[in-house]
XYZ file of N, CA, C and O in Angstrom:
828
model
N -42.180 -58.599 -37.599
C -41.038 -59.487 -37.395
C -41.513 -60.780 -36.749
O -42.274 -60.755 -35.778
N -41.081 -61.917 -37.297
C -41.471 -63.207 -36.743
C -40.798 -63.407 -35.396
O -39.711 -62.911 -35.118
N -41.474 -64.157 -34.513
C -40.937 -64.489 -33.201
C -40.501 -63.227 -32.448
O -39.404 -63.144 -31.890
N -41.385 -62.237 -32.427
C -41.052 -60.985 -31.774
C -40.712 -61.175 -30.302
O -39.908 -60.425 -29.742
N -41.301 -62.188 -29.659
C -41.060 -62.396 -28.242
C -39.621 -62.812 -27.964
O -39.156 -62.761 -26.834
N -38.871 -63.180 -29.010
C -37.498 -63.621 -28.831
C -36.484 -62.478 -28.923
O -35.298 -62.696 -28.720
N -36.958 -61.269 -29.235
C -36.032 -60.146 -29.357
C -35.456 -59.803 -27.984
O -36.187 -59.496 -27.042
N -34.124 -59.905 -27.882
C -33.418 -59.566 -26.638
C -32.214 -58.691 -27.003
O -31.373 -59.110 -27.795
N -32.163 -57.498 -26.462
C -31.045 -56.601 -26.731
C -30.356 -56.262 -25.416
O -30.980 -56.238 -24.350
N -29.052 -55.988 -25.508
C -28.266 -55.748 -24.308
C -27.478 -54.455 -24.423
O -26.895 -54.156 -25.474
N -27.457 -53.712 -23.341
C -26.576 -52.552 -23.225
C -25.583 -52.868 -22.118
O -25.987 -53.237 -21.013
N -24.282 -52.742 -22.410
C -23.258 -53.157 -21.442
C -22.244 -52.038 -21.213
O -21.143 -52.055 -21.761
N -22.586 -51.042 -20.405
C -21.662 -49.935 -20.157
C -20.526 -50.325 -19.214
O -20.678 -51.211 -18.372
N -19.381 -49.661 -19.388
C -18.234 -49.877 -18.508
C -18.288 -48.858 -17.377
O -18.340 -47.649 -17.630
N -18.283 -49.306 -16.121
C -18.435 -48.378 -14.992
C -17.118 -47.719 -14.603
O -16.603 -47.906 -13.495
N -16.570 -46.949 -15.523
C -15.310 -46.259 -15.271
C -15.504 -44.750 -15.226
O -14.538 -43.991 -15.209
N -16.755 -44.334 -15.216
C -17.072 -42.906 -15.193
C -18.557 -42.721 -15.433
O -19.343 -43.676 -15.362
N -18.940 -41.492 -15.714
C -20.352 -41.188 -15.956
C -20.810 -41.736 -17.311
O -19.998 -41.992 -18.201
N -22.103 -41.927 -17.449
C -22.685 -42.310 -18.733
C -22.451 -41.177 -19.730
O -22.833 -40.037 -19.484
N -21.776 -41.491 -20.857
C -21.508 -40.446 -21.833
C -22.537 -40.485 -22.958
O -23.350 -41.408 -23.065
N -22.497 -39.494 -23.833
C -23.544 -39.328 -24.840
C -23.593 -40.504 -25.818
O -24.664 -40.928 -26.241
N -22.422 -41.065 -26.159
C -22.412 -42.212 -27.062
C -23.078 -43.424 -26.439
O -23.830 -44.156 -27.092
N -22.811 -43.648 -25.160
C -23.448 -44.758 -24.456
C -24.945 -44.546 -24.328
O -25.734 -45.484 -24.495
N -25.338 -43.300 -24.038
C -26.762 -42.992 -23.919
C -27.476 -43.252 -25.246
O -28.593 -43.787 -25.276
N -26.843 -42.878 -26.349
C -27.431 -43.114 -27.674
C -27.603 -44.611 -27.933
O -28.658 -45.057 -28.404
N -26.543 -45.397 -27.620
C -26.628 -46.844 -27.816
C -27.747 -47.446 -26.979
O -28.520 -48.294 -27.447
N -27.824 -47.030 -25.725
C -28.881 -47.532 -24.841
C -30.260 -47.177 -25.390
O -31.178 -48.015 -25.402
N -30.406 -45.947 -25.875
C -31.704 -45.509 -26.406
C -32.102 -46.316 -27.636
O -33.244 -46.770 -27.749
N -31.170 -46.528 -28.560
C -31.471 -47.304 -29.765
C -31.895 -48.723 -29.406
O -32.856 -49.266 -29.967
N -31.150 -49.338 -28.476
C -31.490 -50.701 -28.061
C -32.849 -50.751 -27.377
O -33.656 -51.655 -27.626
N -33.088 -49.790 -26.515
C -34.346 -49.739 -25.774
C -35.525 -49.559 -26.730
O -36.541 -50.249 -26.628
N -35.382 -48.630 -27.687
C -36.452 -48.394 -28.654
C -36.711 -49.629 -29.514
O -37.861 -49.975 -29.803
N -35.614 -50.311 -29.928
C -35.770 -51.516 -30.748
C -36.507 -52.604 -29.974
O -37.398 -53.279 -30.503
N -36.129 -52.771 -28.693
C -36.796 -53.780 -27.866
C -38.274 -53.451 -27.695
O -39.144 -54.329 -27.854
N -38.585 -52.207 -27.402
C -39.981 -51.826 -27.175
C -40.811 -51.946 -28.453
O -41.965 -52.376 -28.427
N -40.192 -51.577 -29.595
C -40.917 -51.644 -30.861
C -41.250 -53.074 -31.242
O -42.235 -53.328 -31.954
N -40.445 -54.018 -30.773
C -40.643 -55.427 -31.129
C -41.121 -56.280 -29.962
O -41.015 -57.502 -30.000
N -41.657 -55.608 -28.928
C -42.160 -56.298 -27.740
C -41.096 -57.235 -27.173
O -41.374 -58.373 -26.794
N -39.850 -56.740 -27.164
C -38.735 -57.549 -26.701
C -38.279 -57.173 -25.311
O -38.988 -56.508 -24.549
N -37.064 -57.597 -24.990
C -36.494 -57.411 -23.656
C -35.223 -56.581 -23.762
O -34.364 -56.852 -24.604
N -35.118 -55.558 -22.921
C -33.927 -54.713 -22.861
C -33.140 -55.105 -21.616
O -33.647 -55.040 -20.496
N -31.894 -55.523 -21.817
C -31.069 -56.040 -20.731
C -29.936 -55.072 -20.421
O -29.280 -54.558 -21.330
N -29.695 -54.838 -19.148
C -28.567 -54.023 -18.710
C -27.546 -54.947 -18.043
O -27.867 -55.640 -17.070
N -26.355 -54.994 -18.609
C -25.280 -55.803 -18.008
C -24.062 -54.907 -17.839
O -23.631 -54.257 -18.795
N -23.515 -54.861 -16.643
C -22.409 -53.957 -16.339
C -21.078 -54.597 -16.737
O -20.727 -55.674 -16.273
N -20.354 -53.895 -17.607
C -19.085 -54.388 -18.157
C -17.940 -53.950 -17.253
O -17.185 -53.025 -17.546
N -17.794 -54.632 -16.103
C -16.850 -54.206 -15.064
C -15.535 -54.984 -15.099
O -14.938 -55.256 -14.052
N -15.058 -55.319 -16.291
C -13.831 -56.124 -16.384
C -12.559 -55.284 -16.345
O -11.462 -55.836 -16.278
N -12.673 -53.951 -16.401
C -11.514 -53.086 -16.215
C -11.351 -52.887 -14.711
O -11.888 -51.948 -14.122
N -10.575 -53.775 -14.094
C -10.519 -53.810 -12.637
C -9.789 -52.624 -12.025
O -9.908 -52.355 -10.834
N -9.001 -51.924 -12.809
C -8.259 -50.789 -12.270
C -9.098 -49.520 -12.223
O -8.803 -48.604 -11.453
N -10.152 -49.456 -13.044
C -10.920 -48.217 -13.127
C -12.393 -48.357 -12.762
O -13.064 -47.349 -12.521
N -12.913 -49.581 -12.711
C -14.328 -49.765 -12.398
C -14.608 -49.433 -10.931
O -13.862 -49.830 -10.046
N -15.698 -48.702 -10.698
C -16.055 -48.324 -9.331
C -17.557 -48.474 -9.107
O -18.350 -48.412 -10.047
N -17.932 -48.660 -7.842
C -19.346 -48.749 -7.496
C -20.036 -47.409 -7.739
O -21.211 -47.360 -8.103
N -19.291 -46.317 -7.526
C -19.862 -44.989 -7.756
C -20.245 -44.804 -9.221
O -21.284 -44.213 -9.539
N -19.402 -45.333 -10.125
C -19.692 -45.215 -11.548
C -20.905 -46.057 -11.932
O -21.699 -45.660 -12.789
N -21.038 -47.228 -11.308
C -22.220 -48.064 -11.554
C -23.482 -47.276 -11.202
O -24.443 -47.217 -11.982
N -23.475 -46.669 -10.018
C -24.643 -45.891 -9.585
C -24.900 -44.722 -10.530
O -26.062 -44.423 -10.863
N -23.830 -44.062 -10.978
C -23.995 -42.926 -11.874
C -24.630 -43.353 -13.193
O -25.466 -42.634 -13.763
N -24.253 -44.528 -13.695
C -24.822 -45.032 -14.944
C -26.301 -45.361 -14.765
O -27.145 -44.989 -15.604
N -26.631 -46.046 -13.672
C -28.036 -46.382 -13.411
C -28.869 -45.109 -13.273
O -29.970 -45.012 -13.834
N -28.345 -44.134 -12.526
C -29.066 -42.877 -12.336
C -29.242 -42.145 -13.668
O -30.301 -41.567 -13.937
N -28.187 -42.186 -14.513
C -28.262 -41.508 -15.804
C -29.322 -42.105 -16.714
O -30.079 -41.383 -17.374
N -29.376 -43.432 -16.751
C -30.385 -44.093 -17.581
C -31.795 -43.793 -17.078
O -32.710 -43.536 -17.870
N -31.963 -43.826 -15.751
C -33.274 -43.537 -15.181
C -33.688 -42.097 -15.475
O -34.850 -41.816 -15.772
N -32.728 -41.166 -15.414
C -33.015 -39.760 -15.711
C -33.482 -39.595 -17.153
O -34.348 -38.773 -17.455
N -32.941 -40.432 -18.060
C -33.327 -40.395 -19.467
C -34.663 -41.106 -19.723
O -35.188 -41.047 -20.833
N -35.180 -41.776 -18.704
C -36.442 -42.496 -18.875
C -36.270 -43.871 -19.496
O -37.230 -44.466 -19.992
N -35.038 -44.380 -19.490
C -34.755 -45.706 -20.060
C -34.777 -46.734 -18.929
O -33.955 -46.688 -18.017
N -35.731 -47.633 -18.989
C -35.825 -48.688 -17.981
C -35.398 -50.016 -18.585
O -35.370 -50.179 -19.804
N -35.028 -50.963 -17.761
C -34.554 -52.260 -18.245
C -35.383 -53.381 -17.633
O -35.931 -53.271 -16.542
N -35.477 -54.476 -18.391
C -36.276 -55.626 -17.962
C -35.459 -56.624 -17.140
O -36.012 -57.394 -16.366
N -34.149 -56.622 -17.362
C -33.232 -57.464 -16.591
C -31.991 -56.630 -16.299
O -31.554 -55.849 -17.152
N -31.422 -56.794 -15.119
C -30.236 -56.011 -14.810
C -29.703 -56.297 -13.424
O -30.271 -57.098 -12.676
N -28.598 -55.638 -13.056
C -27.929 -55.942 -11.792
C -28.750 -55.614 -10.558
O -28.581 -56.250 -9.519
N -29.643 -54.646 -10.673
C -30.427 -54.244 -9.500
C -31.758 -54.970 -9.399
O -32.343 -55.042 -8.317
N -32.241 -55.539 -10.507
C -33.550 -56.204 -10.474
C -33.464 -57.693 -10.786
O -34.445 -58.420 -10.642
N -32.295 -58.160 -11.245
C -32.137 -59.577 -11.543
C -32.785 -59.990 -12.847
O -33.083 -59.158 -13.706
N -33.023 -61.286 -12.986
C -33.593 -61.836 -14.205
C -33.218 -63.292 -14.340
O -32.468 -63.844 -13.511
N -33.723 -63.937 -15.364
C -33.507 -65.374 -15.538
C -32.161 -65.717 -16.161
O -31.801 -66.893 -16.240
N -31.424 -64.714 -16.632
C -30.180 -64.998 -17.348
C -28.988 -64.253 -16.745
O -28.090 -63.829 -17.445
N -28.995 -64.116 -15.427
C -27.896 -63.458 -14.733
C -26.686 -64.380 -14.620
O -26.720 -65.512 -15.100
N -25.611 -63.918 -13.978
C -25.469 -62.619 -13.327
C -25.378 -61.480 -14.345
O -25.104 -61.706 -15.520
N -25.559 -60.251 -13.832
C -25.582 -59.088 -14.713
C -24.379 -58.162 -14.511
O -24.380 -57.034 -14.988
N -23.370 -58.671 -13.816
C -22.049 -58.062 -13.811
C -21.127 -59.023 -14.557
O -21.096 -60.224 -14.250
N -20.360 -58.521 -15.528
C -19.526 -59.406 -16.343
C -18.524 -60.196 -15.508
O -18.230 -61.345 -15.817
N -17.977 -59.577 -14.460
C -16.978 -60.286 -13.652
C -17.572 -61.494 -12.933
O -16.842 -62.402 -12.548
N -18.878 -61.505 -12.748
C -19.530 -62.642 -12.107
C -19.835 -63.755 -13.110
O -20.313 -64.825 -12.737
N -19.513 -63.521 -14.386
C -19.758 -64.502 -15.439
C -18.454 -65.102 -15.986
O -18.459 -65.796 -16.996
N -17.329 -64.813 -15.315
C -16.033 -65.219 -15.848
C -15.918 -66.723 -16.060
O -15.292 -67.179 -17.014
N -16.507 -67.504 -15.145
C -16.428 -68.966 -15.290
C -17.044 -69.409 -16.613
O -16.520 -70.297 -17.298
N -18.141 -68.772 -17.003
C -18.781 -69.092 -18.286
C -17.819 -68.824 -19.429
O -17.616 -69.651 -20.319
N -17.190 -67.641 -19.400
C -16.333 -67.218 -20.507
C -15.037 -68.021 -20.575
O -14.579 -68.385 -21.665
N -14.433 -68.290 -19.414
C -13.181 -69.052 -19.434
C -13.420 -70.495 -19.867
O -12.568 -71.089 -20.534
N -14.562 -71.059 -19.498
C -14.893 -72.416 -19.965
C -14.995 -72.445 -21.486
O -14.506 -73.382 -22.142
N -15.615 -71.427 -22.054
C -15.741 -71.373 -23.515
C -14.398 -71.103 -24.178
O -14.101 -71.632 -25.252
N -13.562 -70.288 -23.529
C -12.226 -70.031 -24.071
C -11.411 -71.329 -24.094
O -10.704 -71.613 -25.066
N -11.511 -72.111 -23.037
C -10.817 -73.403 -22.990
C -11.320 -74.318 -24.099
O -10.537 -75.048 -24.728
N -12.622 -74.299 -24.330
C -13.201 -75.118 -25.388
C -12.658 -74.686 -26.754
O -12.312 -75.534 -27.590
N -12.545 -73.382 -26.979
C -12.019 -72.882 -28.244
C -10.563 -73.304 -28.437
O -10.152 -73.653 -29.549
N -9.787 -73.298 -27.364
C -8.389 -73.726 -27.453
C -8.314 -75.205 -27.832
O -7.538 -75.607 -28.711
N -9.118 -76.022 -27.183
C -9.113 -77.463 -27.468
C -9.517 -77.748 -28.910
O -9.049 -78.709 -29.521
N -10.385 -76.899 -29.458
C -10.838 -77.089 -30.836
C -9.926 -76.412 -31.849
O -10.190 -76.453 -33.054
N -8.861 -75.775 -31.365
C -7.935 -75.098 -32.264
C -8.442 -73.764 -32.793
O -7.877 -73.209 -33.737
N -9.470 -73.219 -32.167
C -10.055 -71.964 -32.619
C -9.530 -70.765 -31.839
O -9.878 -69.620 -32.124
N -8.700 -71.029 -30.846
C -8.049 -69.982 -30.066
C -6.704 -70.539 -29.618
O -6.456 -71.750 -29.707
N -5.828 -69.656 -29.134
C -4.511 -70.130 -28.702
C -3.931 -69.217 -27.629
O -4.336 -68.058 -27.479
N -2.976 -69.787 -26.868
C -2.273 -69.017 -25.855
C -1.220 -68.131 -26.519
O -0.504 -68.582 -27.410
N -1.131 -66.893 -26.054
C -0.109 -65.976 -26.548
C 0.737 -65.520 -25.358
O 0.205 -65.003 -24.371
N 2.053 -65.736 -25.454
C 2.964 -65.416 -24.356
C 3.793 -64.163 -24.639
O 4.728 -63.860 -23.893
N 3.482 -63.439 -25.692
C 4.234 -62.233 -26.031
C 4.067 -61.186 -24.921
O 2.970 -61.007 -24.384
N 5.148 -60.506 -24.608
C 5.118 -59.497 -23.554
C 4.570 -58.181 -24.090
O 4.561 -57.939 -25.301
N 4.112 -57.308 -23.198
C 3.657 -55.986 -23.632
C 4.741 -55.236 -24.407
O 4.439 -54.493 -25.347
N 6.012 -55.444 -24.017
C 7.111 -54.780 -24.702
C 7.245 -55.275 -26.147
O 7.475 -54.480 -27.070
N 7.088 -56.583 -26.328
C 7.158 -57.139 -27.679
C 6.030 -56.599 -28.550
O 6.243 -56.254 -29.725
N 4.843 -56.528 -27.983
C 3.695 -56.024 -28.745
C 3.868 -54.544 -29.074
O 3.503 -54.101 -30.168
N 4.440 -53.792 -28.116
C 4.694 -52.372 -28.376
C 5.704 -52.205 -29.512
O 5.557 -51.314 -30.358
N 6.715 -53.065 -29.545
C 7.704 -53.013 -30.623
C 7.057 -53.295 -31.975
O 7.385 -52.657 -32.983
N 6.141 -54.269 -31.987
C 5.456 -54.602 -33.230
C 4.642 -53.407 -33.736
O 4.646 -53.106 -34.937
N 3.971 -52.725 -32.815
C 3.182 -51.550 -33.220
C 4.084 -50.431 -33.728
O 3.749 -49.743 -34.697
N 5.231 -50.264 -33.051
C 6.160 -49.213 -33.473
C 6.694 -49.484 -34.876
O 6.752 -48.577 -35.721
N 7.078 -50.730 -35.125
C 7.606 -51.097 -36.437
C 6.546 -50.899 -37.518
O 6.821 -50.393 -38.607
N 5.310 -51.285 -37.206
C 4.216 -51.103 -38.173
C 3.998 -49.621 -38.470
O 3.773 -49.232 -39.617
N 4.075 -48.810 -37.420
C 3.889 -47.369 -37.611
C 4.990 -46.787 -38.486
O 4.730 -45.941 -39.347
N 6.227 -47.254 -38.278
C 7.342 -46.768 -39.092
C 7.176 -47.143 -40.556
O 7.590 -46.414 -41.455
N 6.561 -48.300 -40.795
C 6.318 -48.757 -42.160
C 5.010 -48.208 -42.721
O 4.633 -48.533 -43.848
N 4.294 -47.436 -41.880
C 2.994 -46.876 -42.243
C 1.992 -47.978 -42.585
O 1.203 -47.866 -43.519
N 2.062 -49.042 -41.783
C 1.131 -50.161 -41.924
C 0.175 -50.168 -40.740
O 0.481 -49.625 -39.676
N -0.970 -50.807 -40.922
C -1.908 -50.954 -39.804
C -1.280 -51.865 -38.753
O -0.744 -52.925 -39.096
N -1.288 -51.463 -37.476
C -0.706 -52.311 -36.440
C -1.447 -53.633 -36.337
O -2.679 -53.659 -36.275
N -0.702 -54.710 -36.345
C -1.311 -56.035 -36.329
C -0.368 -57.013 -35.644
O 0.846 -56.972 -35.845
N -0.922 -57.904 -34.822
C -0.121 -58.919 -34.157
C 0.521 -59.826 -35.206
O -0.142 -60.252 -36.154
N 1.805 -60.154 -35.017
C 2.527 -60.937 -36.028
C 2.290 -62.444 -35.940
O 2.933 -63.223 -36.650
N 1.389 -62.846 -35.059
C 0.977 -64.263 -34.958
C 2.117 -65.190 -34.549
O 2.101 -66.380 -34.863
N 3.081 -64.660 -33.825
C 4.218 -65.469 -33.377
C 3.768 -66.699 -32.595
O 4.206 -67.821 -32.861
N 2.901 -66.506 -31.621
C 2.472 -67.619 -30.765
C 1.424 -68.507 -31.428
O 1.153 -69.610 -30.944
N 0.845 -68.035 -32.491
C -0.099 -68.852 -33.257
C 0.589 -70.112 -33.771
O -0.041 -71.157 -33.946
N 1.903 -70.006 -33.981
C 2.668 -71.109 -34.549
C 3.181 -72.083 -33.489
O 3.794 -73.102 -33.822
N 2.970 -71.775 -32.209
C 3.450 -72.658 -31.146
C 2.722 -73.995 -31.184
O 1.501 -74.052 -31.358
N 3.461 -75.073 -30.996
C 2.838 -76.392 -30.897
C 2.177 -76.537 -29.524
O 2.467 -75.759 -28.598
N 1.323 -77.508 -29.389
C 0.654 -77.739 -28.113
C 1.662 -78.018 -27.013
O 1.544 -77.505 -25.889
N 2.688 -78.810 -27.316
C 3.696 -79.151 -26.309
C 4.507 -77.921 -25.897
O 4.831 -77.745 -24.719
N 4.822 -77.046 -26.867
C 5.568 -75.832 -26.546
C 4.741 -74.901 -25.663
O 5.263 -74.282 -24.728
N 3.465 -74.803 -25.956
C 2.589 -73.965 -25.141
C 2.492 -74.513 -23.721
O 2.525 -73.758 -22.739
N 2.390 -75.835 -23.592
C 2.309 -76.452 -22.270
C 3.590 -76.215 -21.477
O 3.549 -76.011 -20.256
N 4.744 -76.217 -22.152
C 6.014 -75.944 -21.473
C 6.042 -74.524 -20.924
O 6.516 -74.284 -19.813
N 5.529 -73.606 -21.712
C 5.477 -72.211 -21.268
C 4.573 -72.060 -20.045
O 4.897 -71.351 -19.093
N 3.445 -72.756 -20.069
C 2.522 -72.697 -18.944
C 3.146 -73.308 -17.693
O 3.044 -72.743 -16.594
N 3.811 -74.441 -17.853
C 4.452 -75.102 -16.713
C 5.594 -74.263 -16.154
O 5.932 -74.353 -14.958
N 6.198 -73.452 -17.004
C 7.295 -72.590 -16.561
C 6.772 -71.365 -15.798
O 7.563 -70.555 -15.311
N 5.458 -71.246 -15.713
C 4.874 -70.153 -14.947
C 4.553 -68.910 -15.740
O 4.165 -67.881 -15.166
N 4.689 -68.980 -17.063
C 4.358 -67.819 -17.885
C 2.844 -67.670 -17.985
O 2.127 -68.651 -18.183
N 2.395 -66.443 -17.823
C 0.954 -66.162 -17.835
C 0.562 -65.649 -19.218
O 1.014 -64.589 -19.640
N -0.277 -66.387 -19.926
C -0.626 -65.985 -21.301
C -1.892 -65.151 -21.370
O -2.633 -65.022 -20.398
N -2.103 -64.593 -22.540
C -3.424 -64.131 -22.915
C -3.982 -65.166 -23.886
O -3.245 -66.054 -24.335
N -5.244 -65.088 -24.184
C -5.842 -66.021 -25.142
C -6.345 -65.221 -26.335
O -7.089 -64.256 -26.177
N -5.899 -65.618 -27.507
C -6.297 -64.961 -28.747
C -7.205 -65.860 -29.571
O -7.030 -67.079 -29.589
N -8.128 -65.235 -30.261
C -8.993 -65.950 -31.205
C -8.224 -66.192 -32.498
O -7.551 -65.291 -33.001
N -8.318 -67.400 -33.014
C -7.603 -67.750 -34.241
C -8.499 -67.458 -35.455
O -9.394 -68.220 -35.792
N -8.239 -66.314 -36.083
C -9.028 -65.926 -37.251
C -8.513 -66.616 -38.510
O -7.325 -66.957 -38.594
N -9.349 -66.824 -39.502
C -8.868 -67.356 -40.787
C -7.845 -66.407 -41.393
O -7.986 -65.186 -41.291
N -6.814 -66.957 -42.011
C -5.759 -66.124 -42.587
C -6.071 -65.680 -44.017
O -5.438 -64.760 -44.537
N -7.009 -66.356 -44.645
C -7.399 -66.001 -46.011
C -8.915 -65.918 -46.098
O -9.634 -66.275 -45.161
N -9.391 -65.451 -47.240
C -10.831 -65.371 -47.447
C -11.420 -64.072 -46.927
O -10.718 -63.113 -46.624
N -12.731 -64.058 -46.800
C -13.464 -62.851 -46.420
C -14.443 -63.177 -45.305
O -15.118 -64.206 -45.328
N -14.492 -62.303 -44.314
C -15.508 -62.395 -43.270
C -16.635 -61.440 -43.622
O -16.402 -60.243 -43.823
N -17.851 -61.970 -43.714
C -19.006 -61.160 -44.111
C -19.927 -60.946 -42.909
O -20.225 -61.886 -42.171
N -20.334 -59.715 -42.735
C -21.236 -59.361 -41.645
C -22.441 -58.639 -42.231
O -22.282 -57.730 -43.059
N -23.626 -59.059 -41.819
C -24.821 -58.363 -42.293
C -25.191 -57.293 -41.284
O -25.500 -57.582 -40.128
N -25.127 -56.053 -41.711
C -25.455 -54.904 -40.880
C -26.832 -54.398 -41.284
O -27.117 -54.232 -42.475
N -27.689 -54.150 -40.264
C -29.056 -53.726 -40.573
C -29.100 -52.392 -41.311
O -30.043 -52.115 -42.050
N -28.085 -51.559 -41.125
C -28.058 -50.249 -41.771
C -27.254 -50.279 -43.062
O -27.692 -49.812 -44.114
N -26.052 -50.873 -43.007
C -25.144 -50.825 -44.155
C -25.270 -52.030 -45.076
O -24.637 -52.089 -46.131
N -26.070 -53.002 -44.669
C -26.195 -54.201 -45.493
C -25.012 -55.132 -45.283
O -24.474 -55.215 -44.176
N -24.588 -55.826 -46.333
C -23.471 -56.754 -46.208
C -22.145 -55.992 -46.185
O -21.854 -55.206 -47.075
N -21.354 -56.244 -45.148
C -20.049 -55.611 -44.994
C -18.990 -56.705 -45.054
O -19.105 -57.722 -44.365
N -17.972 -56.515 -45.893
C -16.934 -57.524 -46.077
C -15.605 -57.075 -45.475
O -15.197 -55.923 -45.627
N -14.928 -58.006 -44.778
C -13.607 -57.758 -44.223
C -12.647 -58.797 -44.786
O -12.900 -60.005 -44.670
N -11.556 -58.339 -45.387
C -10.534 -59.266 -45.863
C -9.805 -59.859 -44.655
O -9.229 -59.141 -43.841
N -9.820 -61.182 -44.533
C -9.249 -61.825 -43.350
C -7.756 -61.557 -43.184
O -7.247 -61.525 -42.062
N -7.058 -61.349 -44.277
C -5.617 -61.157 -44.182
C -5.230 -59.859 -43.484
O -4.099 -59.713 -43.020
N -6.166 -58.915 -43.380
C -5.855 -57.669 -42.684
C -6.434 -57.634 -41.274
O -6.206 -56.678 -40.523
N -7.158 -58.674 -40.889
C -7.723 -58.742 -39.545
C -6.707 -59.313 -38.563
O -5.726 -59.934 -38.940
N -6.983 -59.098 -37.285
C -6.048 -59.475 -36.236
C -6.594 -60.637 -35.415
O -7.805 -60.781 -35.251
N -5.688 -61.444 -34.887
C -6.081 -62.472 -33.916
C -6.318 -61.766 -32.583
O -5.425 -61.659 -31.734
N -7.530 -61.284 -32.387
C -7.808 -60.423 -31.239
C -7.806 -61.190 -29.918
O -7.995 -62.406 -29.863
N -7.586 -60.453 -28.843
C -7.521 -61.019 -27.496
C -8.937 -61.234 -26.974
O -9.786 -60.348 -27.063
N -9.182 -62.429 -26.411
C -10.485 -62.677 -25.789
C -10.381 -62.782 -24.270
O -11.316 -62.452 -23.559
N -9.239 -63.262 -23.766
C -9.003 -63.305 -22.323
C -7.649 -62.670 -22.043
O -6.645 -63.060 -22.628
N -7.627 -61.674 -21.157
C -6.385 -60.991 -20.826
C -5.549 -61.815 -19.858
O -6.011 -62.815 -19.307
N -4.315 -61.384 -19.611
C -3.409 -62.137 -18.747
C -3.865 -62.157 -17.294
O -3.449 -63.032 -16.516
N -4.735 -61.214 -16.906
C -5.251 -61.226 -15.536
C -6.481 -62.105 -15.396
O -7.096 -62.173 -14.334
N -6.834 -62.804 -16.486
C -7.975 -63.715 -16.442
C -9.296 -63.064 -16.766
O -10.331 -63.732 -16.817
N -9.287 -61.745 -16.999
C -10.525 -61.047 -17.307
C -10.708 -60.910 -18.812
O -9.767 -61.036 -19.595
N -11.930 -60.625 -19.195
C -12.264 -60.498 -20.606
C -11.600 -59.293 -21.227
O -11.406 -58.272 -20.577
N -11.258 -59.445 -22.494
C -10.853 -58.287 -23.293
C -12.058 -57.914 -24.126
O -12.529 -58.710 -24.939
N -12.566 -56.708 -23.922
C -13.780 -56.308 -24.613
C -13.446 -55.939 -26.048
O -12.665 -55.042 -26.307
N -14.051 -56.650 -26.964
C -13.726 -56.517 -28.373
C -14.533 -55.390 -28.995
O -15.760 -55.409 -29.004
N -13.842 -54.412 -29.503
C -14.489 -53.311 -30.195
C -14.188 -53.428 -31.679
O -13.415 -54.272 -32.109
N -14.781 -52.552 -32.456
C -14.477 -52.549 -33.893
C -12.992 -52.291 -34.109
O -12.375 -52.823 -35.016
N -12.387 -51.458 -33.232
C -10.971 -51.156 -33.352
C -10.125 -52.412 -33.156
O -9.052 -52.556 -33.730
N -10.614 -53.360 -32.345
C -9.839 -54.571 -32.063
C -9.660 -55.441 -33.297
O -8.829 -56.341 -33.295
N -10.434 -55.202 -34.326
C -10.294 -55.998 -35.524
C -8.991 -55.688 -36.264
O -8.505 -56.504 -37.042
N -8.405 -54.539 -35.968
C -7.209 -54.160 -36.711
C -6.028 -53.801 -35.825
O -4.994 -53.404 -36.299
N -6.182 -53.932 -34.485
C -5.079 -53.640 -33.590
C -4.952 -54.710 -32.535
O -5.869 -55.481 -32.299
N -3.797 -54.747 -31.871
C -3.599 -55.685 -30.775
C -3.878 -55.020 -29.452
O -3.913 -53.810 -29.366
């Protein structure tokens, strides 16, 4: 592989409990890939779930990885050139980029309440459709959004996905994978509490 020294892989567990087998597998695959390519294995703690993240869980994850013989080149306990290595300590970076996306029209404020979103999911389930945000706030003008903000409403920030066409992803195992944009969701990138919404594969089709 060309530029092998540039290989950097990251494992970002959520400290809400013990390291589980799926996380251990992901960490092992990343670690092996980094070592095989003379790269760097990074440990970053995904502590944005403020209601469930604990220091005890952080320690349990570190202990679990060490027990498995998986060591890291950069991380919360040893530092590195690209810290911080706790996600909550990087919020300024992420919110600055979220603001930039909003200014460029690539993201938008969403003021829908949890109750409204729950109703949308219920209606979709009754119709036997995949639950998907109805893009109500996507249509808000800049002035309308500013009025909502001035009124004290706390938004989430959603990524503005293309409404038509195909999103193509190259997967090292499956090759080219295509997603029809019309069935994808404007997923949440910043929650109403100001913390990141961690995007999973499931987030592509749910709110």
